[in-house]
PDB file of N, CA and C in Angstrom:
ATOM      1  N   MET A   1       0.840  -1.177   0.000  1.00 38.00           N
ATOM      2  CA  MET A   1       0.000   0.000   0.000  1.00 38.00           C
ATOM      3  C   MET A   1       0.886   1.241   0.000  1.00 38.00           C
ATOM      4  N   THR A   2       0.734   2.043  -0.959  1.00 43.00           N
ATOM      5  CA  THR A   2       1.500   3.265  -1.041  1.00 43.00           C
ATOM      6  C   THR A   2       0.864   4.328  -0.161  1.00 43.00           C
ATOM      7  N   GLY A   3       1.698   5.021   0.601  1.00 43.00           N
ATOM      8  CA  GLY A   3       1.198   6.096   1.443  1.00 43.00           C
ATOM      9  C   GLY A   3       0.598   5.633   2.763  1.00 43.00           C
ATOM     10  N   ALA A   4       0.689   4.348   3.059  1.00 42.00           N
ATOM     11  CA  ALA A   4       0.130   3.844   4.316  1.00 42.00           C
ATOM     12  C   ALA A   4       1.040   4.249   5.463  1.00 42.00           C
ATOM     13  N   SER A   5       0.436   4.636   6.588  1.00 55.00           N
ATOM     14  CA  SER A   5       1.233   4.993   7.751  1.00 55.00           C
ATOM     15  C   SER A   5       1.753   3.725   8.414  1.00 55.00           C
ATOM     16  N   PRO A   6       2.880   3.825   9.111  1.00 66.00           N
ATOM     17  CA  PRO A   6       3.408   2.635   9.785  1.00 66.00           C
ATOM     18  C   PRO A   6       2.439   2.161  10.855  1.00 66.00           C
ATOM     19  N   HIS A   7       2.489   0.874  11.115  1.00 82.00           N
ATOM     20  CA  HIS A   7       1.595   0.282  12.118  1.00 82.00           C
ATOM     21  C   HIS A   7       1.921   0.832  13.496  1.00 82.00           C
ATOM     22  N   LEU A   8       0.911   1.296  14.197  1.00 84.00           N
ATOM     23  CA  LEU A   8       1.091   1.807  15.546  1.00 84.00           C
ATOM     24  C   LEU A   8       0.685   0.736  16.546  1.00 84.00           C
ATOM     25  N   PRO A   9       1.433   0.612  17.620  1.00 89.00           N
ATOM     26  CA  PRO A   9       1.015  -0.344  18.649  1.00 89.00           C
ATOM     27  C   PRO A   9      -0.273   0.148  19.304  1.00 89.00           C
ATOM     28  N   PRO A  10      -1.067  -0.763  19.814  1.00 91.00           N
ATOM     29  CA  PRO A  10      -2.311  -0.332  20.448  1.00 91.00           C
ATOM     30  C   PRO A  10      -2.020   0.498  21.695  1.00 91.00           C
ATOM     31  N   PRO A  11      -2.878   1.456  21.984  1.00 94.00           N
ATOM     32  CA  PRO A  11      -2.686   2.249  23.197  1.00 94.00           C
ATOM     33  C   PRO A  11      -2.936   1.389  24.434  1.00 94.00           C
ATOM     34  N   PRO A  12      -2.526   1.869  25.605  1.00 95.00           N
ATOM     35  CA  PRO A  12      -2.774   1.118  26.836  1.00 95.00           C
ATOM     36  C   PRO A  12      -4.272   0.865  27.029  1.00 95.00           C
ATOM     37  N   LEU A  13      -4.581  -0.213  27.706  1.00 97.00           N
ATOM     38  CA  LEU A  13      -5.980  -0.577  27.917  1.00 97.00           C
ATOM     39  C   LEU A  13      -6.763   0.505  28.639  1.00 97.00           C
ATOM     40  N   TRP A  14      -6.144   1.223  29.561  1.00 97.00           N
ATOM     41  CA  TRP A  14      -6.891   2.253  30.282  1.00 97.00           C
ATOM     42  C   TRP A  14      -7.293   3.385  29.346  1.00 97.00           C
ATOM     43  N   LYS A  15      -6.463   3.696  28.344  1.00 96.00           N
ATOM     44  CA  LYS A  15      -6.837   4.719  27.368  1.00 96.00           C
ATOM     45  C   LYS A  15      -7.958   4.203  26.472  1.00 96.00           C
ATOM     46  N   GLN A  16      -7.920   2.916  26.118  1.00 95.00           N
ATOM     47  CA  GLN A  16      -8.997   2.335  25.326  1.00 95.00           C
ATOM     48  C   GLN A  16     -10.304   2.375  26.107  1.00 95.00           C
ATOM     49  N   ALA A  17     -10.227   2.131  27.417  1.00 97.00           N
ATOM     50  CA  ALA A  17     -11.420   2.183  28.264  1.00 97.00           C
ATOM     51  C   ALA A  17     -11.992   3.596  28.320  1.00 97.00           C
ATOM     52  N   VAL A  18     -11.121   4.603  28.399  1.00 97.00           N
ATOM     53  CA  VAL A  18     -11.588   6.000  28.409  1.00 97.00           C
ATOM     54  C   VAL A  18     -12.289   6.329  27.097  1.00 97.00           C
ATOM     55  N   VAL A  19     -11.685   5.937  25.977  1.00 96.00           N
ATOM     56  CA  VAL A  19     -12.300   6.190  24.663  1.00 96.00           C
ATOM     57  C   VAL A  19     -13.655   5.489  24.559  1.00 96.00           C
ATOM     58  N   SER A  20     -13.726   4.260  25.025  1.00 96.00           N
ATOM     59  CA  SER A  20     -14.996   3.526  24.998  1.00 96.00           C
ATOM     60  C   SER A  20     -16.053   4.226  25.842  1.00 96.00           C
ATOM     61  N   GLY A  21     -15.671   4.645  27.041  1.00 96.00           N
ATOM     62  CA  GLY A  21     -16.619   5.338  27.912  1.00 96.00           C
ATOM     63  C   GLY A  21     -17.099   6.647  27.318  1.00 96.00           C
ATOM     64  N   LEU A  22     -16.175   7.413  26.734  1.00 96.00           N
ATOM     65  CA  LEU A  22     -16.561   8.670  26.094  1.00 96.00           C
ATOM     66  C   LEU A  22     -17.445   8.434  24.877  1.00 96.00           C
ATOM     67  N   SER A  23     -17.302   7.305  24.238  1.00 96.00           N
ATOM     68  CA  SER A  23     -18.125   6.974  23.075  1.00 96.00           C
ATOM     69  C   SER A  23     -19.492   6.442  23.487  1.00 96.00           C
ATOM     70  N   ILE A  24     -19.521   5.653  24.541  1.00 95.00           N
ATOM     71  CA  ILE A  24     -20.773   5.042  24.989  1.00 95.00           C
ATOM     72  C   ILE A  24     -21.713   6.068  25.622  1.00 95.00           C
ATOM     73  N   PHE A  25     -21.162   6.985  26.405  1.00 96.00           N
ATOM     74  CA  PHE A  25     -22.003   7.902  27.177  1.00 96.00           C
ATOM     75  C   PHE A  25     -23.020   8.671  26.336  1.00 96.00           C
ATOM     76  N   PRO A  26     -22.612   9.384  25.274  1.00 95.00           N
ATOM     77  CA  PRO A  26     -23.628  10.144  24.522  1.00 95.00           C
ATOM     78  C   PRO A  26     -24.642   9.247  23.811  1.00 95.00           C
ATOM     79  N   ILE A  27     -24.197   8.090  23.342  1.00 95.00           N
ATOM     80  CA  ILE A  27     -25.124   7.172  22.684  1.00 95.00           C
ATOM     81  C   ILE A  27     -26.143   6.653  23.688  1.00 95.00           C
ATOM     82  N   SER A  28     -25.666   6.285  24.852  1.00 94.00           N
ATOM     83  CA  SER A  28     -26.553   5.778  25.895  1.00 94.00           C
ATOM     84  C   SER A  28     -27.523   6.856  26.361  1.00 94.00           C
ATOM     85  N   LEU A  29     -27.019   8.053  26.578  1.00 95.00           N
ATOM     86  CA  LEU A  29     -27.866   9.156  27.022  1.00 95.00           C
ATOM     87  C   LEU A  29     -28.946   9.472  25.990  1.00 95.00           C
ATOM     88  N   LEU A  30     -28.541   9.602  24.758  1.00 94.00           N
ATOM     89  CA  LEU A  30     -29.497   9.905  23.686  1.00 94.00           C
ATOM     90  C   LEU A  30     -30.470   8.755  23.473  1.00 94.00           C
ATOM     91  N   GLY A  31     -29.948   7.541  23.429  1.00 93.00           N
ATOM     92  CA  GLY A  31     -30.805   6.378  23.210  1.00 93.00           C
ATOM     93  C   GLY A  31     -31.837   6.195  24.299  1.00 93.00           C
ATOM     94  N   ASN A  32     -31.402   6.315  25.559  1.00 93.00           N
ATOM     95  CA  ASN A  32     -32.344   6.168  26.664  1.00 93.00           C
ATOM     96  C   ASN A  32     -33.326   7.325  26.732  1.00 93.00           C
ATOM     97  N   GLY A  33     -32.860   8.520  26.408  1.00 95.00           N
ATOM     98  CA  GLY A  33     -33.749   9.678  26.430  1.00 95.00           C
ATOM     99  C   GLY A  33     -34.801   9.639  25.342  1.00 95.00           C
ATOM    100  N   VAL A  34     -34.411   9.172  24.164  1.00 95.00           N
ATOM    101  CA  VAL A  34     -35.337   9.150  23.024  1.00 95.00           C
ATOM    102  C   VAL A  34     -36.121   7.842  22.963  1.00 95.00           C
ATOM    103  N   LEU A  35     -35.418   6.726  23.047  1.00 93.00           N
ATOM    104  CA  LEU A  35     -36.086   5.429  22.886  1.00 93.00           C
ATOM    105  C   LEU A  35     -36.694   4.885  24.170  1.00 93.00           C
ATOM    106  N   GLY A  36     -36.154   5.301  25.313  1.00 93.00           N
ATOM    107  CA  GLY A  36     -36.661   4.801  26.584  1.00 93.00           C
ATOM    108  C   GLY A  36     -38.165   4.956  26.739  1.00 93.00           C
ATOM    109  N   PRO A  37     -38.680   6.171  26.571  1.00 95.00           N
ATOM    110  CA  PRO A  37     -40.124   6.359  26.706  1.00 95.00           C
ATOM    111  C   PRO A  37     -40.930   5.614  25.633  1.00 95.00           C
ATOM    112  N   VAL A  38     -40.377   5.515  24.435  1.00 95.00           N
ATOM    113  CA  VAL A  38     -41.083   4.840  23.337  1.00 95.00           C
ATOM    114  C   VAL A  38     -41.176   3.336  23.600  1.00 95.00           C
ATOM    115  N   LEU A  39     -40.108   2.771  24.144  1.00 95.00           N
ATOM    116  CA  LEU A  39     -40.058   1.320  24.363  1.00 95.00           C
ATOM    117  C   LEU A  39     -40.433   0.908  25.786  1.00 95.00           C
ATOM    118  N   ALA A  40     -40.850   1.846  26.606  1.00 94.00           N
ATOM    119  CA  ALA A  40     -41.121   1.545  28.018  1.00 94.00           C
ATOM    120  C   ALA A  40     -42.139   0.423  28.204  1.00 94.00           C
ATOM    121  N   SER A  41     -43.125   0.360  27.344  1.00 96.00           N
ATOM    122  CA  SER A  41     -44.156  -0.669  27.511  1.00 96.00           C
ATOM    123  C   SER A  41     -43.824  -1.965  26.765  1.00 96.00           C
ATOM    124  N   SER A  42     -42.696  -1.997  26.076  1.00 96.00           N
ATOM    125  CA  SER A  42     -42.306  -3.204  25.344  1.00 96.00           C
ATOM    126  C   SER A  42     -41.723  -4.238  26.306  1.00 96.00           C
ATOM    127  N   PRO A  43     -41.792  -5.495  25.928  1.00 97.00           N
ATOM    128  CA  PRO A  43     -41.168  -6.537  26.758  1.00 97.00           C
ATOM    129  C   PRO A  43     -39.661  -6.301  26.879  1.00 97.00           C
ATOM    130  N   LEU A  44     -39.102  -6.773  27.964  1.00 96.00           N
ATOM    131  CA  LEU A  44     -37.677  -6.589  28.236  1.00 96.00           C
ATOM    132  C   LEU A  44     -36.809  -7.082  27.083  1.00 96.00           C
ATOM    133  N   ILE A  45     -37.136  -8.210  26.502  1.00 97.00           N
ATOM    134  CA  ILE A  45     -36.320  -8.768  25.415  1.00 97.00           C
ATOM    135  C   ILE A  45     -36.310  -7.845  24.196  1.00 97.00           C
ATOM    136  N   VAL A  46     -37.433  -7.213  23.910  1.00 96.00           N
ATOM    137  CA  VAL A  46     -37.527  -6.286  22.769  1.00 96.00           C
ATOM    138  C   VAL A  46     -36.699  -5.033  23.050  1.00 96.00           C
ATOM    139  N   ARG A  47     -36.827  -4.489  24.260  1.00 95.00           N
ATOM    140  CA  ARG A  47     -36.043  -3.294  24.629  1.00 95.00           C
ATOM    141  C   ARG A  47     -34.552  -3.593  24.562  1.00 95.00           C
ATOM    142  N   THR A  48     -34.155  -4.727  25.125  1.00 95.00           N
ATOM    143  CA  THR A  48     -32.739  -5.090  25.155  1.00 95.00           C
ATOM    144  C   THR A  48     -32.197  -5.316  23.746  1.00 95.00           C
ATOM    145  N   LEU A  49     -32.934  -6.031  22.930  1.00 96.00           N
ATOM    146  CA  LEU A  49     -32.504  -6.278  21.552  1.00 96.00           C
ATOM    147  C   LEU A  49     -32.394  -4.967  20.775  1.00 96.00           C
ATOM    148  N   THR A  50     -33.361  -4.085  20.924  1.00 95.00           N
ATOM    149  CA  THR A  50     -33.351  -2.800  20.211  1.00 95.00           C
ATOM    150  C   THR A  50     -32.137  -1.973  20.616  1.00 95.00           C
ATOM    151  N   PHE A  51     -31.932  -1.829  21.926  1.00 95.00           N
ATOM    152  CA  PHE A  51     -30.786  -1.052  22.393  1.00 95.00           C
ATOM    153  C   PHE A  51     -29.462  -1.687  21.966  1.00 95.00           C
ATOM    154  N   THR A  52     -29.360  -2.991  22.044  1.00 95.00           N
ATOM    155  CA  THR A  52     -28.122  -3.672  21.669  1.00 95.00           C
ATOM    156  C   THR A  52     -27.799  -3.446  20.193  1.00 95.00           C
ATOM    157  N   LEU A  53     -28.779  -3.620  19.334  1.00 96.00           N
ATOM    158  CA  LEU A  53     -28.549  -3.433  17.893  1.00 96.00           C
ATOM    159  C   LEU A  53     -28.190  -1.991  17.558  1.00 96.00           C
ATOM    160  N   LEU A  54     -28.936  -1.048  18.110  1.00 95.00           N
ATOM    161  CA  LEU A  54     -28.672   0.359  17.803  1.00 95.00           C
ATOM    162  C   LEU A  54     -27.370   0.849  18.425  1.00 95.00           C
ATOM    163  N   PHE A  55     -27.127   0.489  19.673  1.00 96.00           N
ATOM    164  CA  PHE A  55     -25.928   0.959  20.343  1.00 96.00           C
ATOM    165  C   PHE A  55     -24.669   0.361  19.722  1.00 96.00           C
ATOM    166  N   SER A  56     -24.674  -0.937  19.450  1.00 96.00           N
ATOM    167  CA  SER A  56     -23.472  -1.556  18.884  1.00 96.00           C
ATOM    168  C   SER A  56     -23.189  -1.029  17.482  1.00 96.00           C
ATOM    169  N   THR A  57     -24.226  -0.786  16.703  1.00 97.00           N
ATOM    170  CA  THR A  57     -24.034  -0.223  15.364  1.00 97.00           C
ATOM    171  C   THR A  57     -23.493   1.199  15.445  1.00 97.00           C
ATOM    172  N   ALA A  58     -24.095   2.020  16.298  1.00 96.00           N
ATOM    173  CA  ALA A  58     -23.631   3.404  16.446  1.00 96.00           C
ATOM    174  C   ALA A  58     -22.202   3.455  16.991  1.00 96.00           C
ATOM    175  N   MET A  59     -21.886   2.578  17.921  1.00 96.00           N
ATOM    176  CA  MET A  59     -20.526   2.538  18.469  1.00 96.00           C
ATOM    177  C   MET A  59     -19.511   2.153  17.404  1.00 96.00           C
ATOM    178  N   THR A  60     -19.825   1.121  16.641  1.00 96.00           N
ATOM    179  CA  THR A  60     -18.875   0.592  15.660  1.00 96.00           C
ATOM    180  C   THR A  60     -18.637   1.549  14.500  1.00 96.00           C
ATOM    181  N   PHE A  61     -19.697   2.148  13.988  1.00 97.00           N
ATOM    182  CA  PHE A  61     -19.571   2.923  12.757  1.00 97.00           C
ATOM    183  C   PHE A  61     -19.518   4.435  12.950  1.00 97.00           C
ATOM    184  N   ILE A  62     -19.920   4.929  14.124  1.00 96.00           N
ATOM    185  CA  ILE A  62     -19.956   6.379  14.319  1.00 96.00           C
ATOM    186  C   ILE A  62     -19.076   6.817  15.490  1.00 96.00           C
ATOM    187  N   ALA A  63     -19.426   6.356  16.692  1.00 96.00           N
ATOM    188  CA  ALA A  63     -18.806   6.894  17.901  1.00 96.00           C
ATOM    189  C   ALA A  63     -17.332   6.542  18.049  1.00 96.00           C
ATOM    190  N   LEU A  64     -16.989   5.265  17.960  1.00 95.00           N
ATOM    191  CA  LEU A  64     -15.585   4.882  18.152  1.00 95.00           C
ATOM    192  C   LEU A  64     -14.658   5.461  17.085  1.00 95.00           C
ATOM    193  N   PRO A  65     -15.005   5.407  15.799  1.00 96.00           N
ATOM    194  CA  PRO A  65     -14.110   6.030  14.813  1.00 96.00           C
ATOM    195  C   PRO A  65     -13.936   7.532  15.048  1.00 96.00           C
ATOM    196  N   THR A  66     -15.012   8.215  15.404  1.00 96.00           N
ATOM    197  CA  THR A  66     -14.932   9.657  15.638  1.00 96.00           C
ATOM    198  C   THR A  66     -14.086   9.965  16.867  1.00 96.00           C
ATOM    199  N   THR A  67     -14.359   9.284  17.963  1.00 96.00           N
ATOM    200  CA  THR A  67     -13.617   9.525  19.205  1.00 96.00           C
ATOM    201  C   THR A  67     -12.144   9.163  19.035  1.00 96.00           C
ATOM    202  N   THR A  68     -11.871   8.065  18.372  1.00 95.00           N
ATOM    203  CA  THR A  68     -10.488   7.655  18.140  1.00 95.00           C
ATOM    204  C   THR A  68      -9.756   8.681  17.280  1.00 95.00           C
ATOM    205  N   ARG A  69     -10.415   9.189  16.257  1.00 95.00           N
ATOM    206  CA  ARG A  69      -9.803  10.201  15.397  1.00 95.00           C
ATOM    207  C   ARG A  69      -9.530  11.489  16.186  1.00 95.00           C
ATOM    208  N   LEU A  70     -10.507  11.918  16.999  1.00 96.00           N
ATOM    209  CA  LEU A  70     -10.340  13.145  17.778  1.00 96.00           C
ATOM    210  C   LEU A  70      -9.240  13.014  18.840  1.00 96.00           C
ATOM    211  N   LEU A  71      -9.071  11.834  19.394  1.00 96.00           N
ATOM    212  CA  LEU A  71      -8.100  11.618  20.468  1.00 96.00           C
ATOM    213  C   LEU A  71      -6.830  10.908  19.994  1.00 96.00           C
ATOM    214  N   HIS A  72      -6.593  10.873  18.690  1.00 94.00           N
ATOM    215  CA  HIS A  72      -5.448  10.155  18.138  1.00 94.00           C
ATOM    216  C   HIS A  72      -4.126  10.602  18.770  1.00 94.00           C
ATOM    217  N   GLY A  73      -3.924  11.895  18.904  1.00 94.00           N
ATOM    218  CA  GLY A  73      -2.685  12.409  19.478  1.00 94.00           C
ATOM    219  C   GLY A  73      -2.480  11.976  20.925  1.00 94.00           C
ATOM    220  N   TRP A  74      -3.564  11.838  21.665  1.00 95.00           N
ATOM    221  CA  TRP A  74      -3.484  11.381  23.052  1.00 95.00           C
ATOM    222  C   TRP A  74      -3.288   9.867  23.118  1.00 95.00           C
ATOM    223  N   LEU A  75      -3.949   9.145  22.222  1.00 94.00           N
ATOM    224  CA  LEU A  75      -3.824   7.691  22.204  1.00 94.00           C
ATOM    225  C   LEU A  75      -2.439   7.244  21.735  1.00 94.00           C
ATOM    226  N   HIS A  76      -1.872   7.976  20.796  1.00 91.00           N
ATOM    227  CA  HIS A  76      -0.572   7.618  20.202  1.00 91.00           C
ATOM    228  C   HIS A  76       0.350   8.831  20.231  1.00 91.00           C
ATOM    229  N   PRO A  77       0.808   9.251  21.406  1.00 90.00           N
ATOM    230  CA  PRO A  77       1.637  10.464  21.472  1.00 90.00           C
ATOM    231  C   PRO A  77       2.958  10.340  20.714  1.00 90.00           C
ATOM    232  N   THR A  78       3.529   9.147  20.622  1.00 83.00           N
ATOM    233  CA  THR A  78       4.789   8.991  19.882  1.00 83.00           C
ATOM    234  C   THR A  78       4.577   9.148  18.388  1.00 83.00           C
ATOM    235  N   ALA A  79       3.414   8.779  17.890  1.00 64.00           N
ATOM    236  CA  ALA A  79       3.132   8.940  16.460  1.00 64.00           C
ATOM    237  C   ALA A  79       3.081  10.412  16.107  1.00 64.00           C
ATOM    238  N   ARG A  80       2.547  11.228  17.013  1.00 58.00           N
ATOM    239  CA  ARG A  80       2.451  12.653  16.763  1.00 58.00           C
ATOM    240  C   ARG A  80       3.840  13.279  16.718  1.00 58.00           C
ATOM    241  N   THR A  81       4.732  12.888  17.625  1.00 55.00           N
ATOM    242  CA  THR A  81       6.075  13.463  17.630  1.00 55.00           C
ATOM    243  C   THR A  81       6.921  12.904  16.496  1.00 55.00           C
ATOM    244  N   ASP A  82       6.704  11.644  16.109  1.00 52.00           N
ATOM    245  CA  ASP A  82       7.462  11.033  15.017  1.00 52.00           C
ATOM    246  C   ASP A  82       7.140  11.673  13.676  1.00 52.00           C
ATOM    247  N   GLU A  83       5.926  12.202  13.510  1.00 54.00           N
ATOM    248  CA  GLU A  83       5.545  12.820  12.243  1.00 54.00           C
ATOM    249  C   GLU A  83       6.396  14.056  11.977  1.00 54.00           C
ATOM    250  N   HIS A  84       6.850  14.729  13.034  1.00 53.00           N
ATOM    251  CA  HIS A  84       7.620  15.941  12.881  1.00 53.00           C
ATOM    252  C   HIS A  84       9.126  15.682  12.886  1.00 53.00           C
ATOM    253  N   ASN A  85       9.521  14.463  13.146  1.00 52.00           N
ATOM    254  CA  ASN A  85      10.923  14.094  13.198  1.00 52.00           C
ATOM    255  C   ASN A  85      11.262  13.257  11.971  1.00 52.00           C
ATOM    256  N   PRO A  86      11.963  13.813  10.988  1.00 52.00           N
ATOM    257  CA  PRO A  86      12.238  13.068   9.747  1.00 52.00           C
ATOM    258  C   PRO A  86      13.251  11.945   9.915  1.00 52.00           C
ATOM    259  N   LEU A  87      13.923  11.844  11.076  1.00 51.00           N
ATOM    260  CA  LEU A  87      14.933  10.810  11.253  1.00 51.00           C
ATOM    261  C   LEU A  87      14.309   9.539  11.563  1.00 51.00           C
TER     262      LEU A  87
END
């Protein structure tokens, strides 16, 4: 692959946990605020399935990529300094 950046090691687990928490919170808040009242009278299995499908999809395709991109410099501080060092 031409122009591909070098492989970066994964960030520490505690940083991954922070990113996950920051990604989950707004989805959970919005989902419970909007869907909670709508699904309140639904059976538990329907509510759980609905939240699981919507939350996991939003996390995978929207929240985690966005949060990871915004926090890239914090997650990979050596990558940020290496970009400016041509050696």
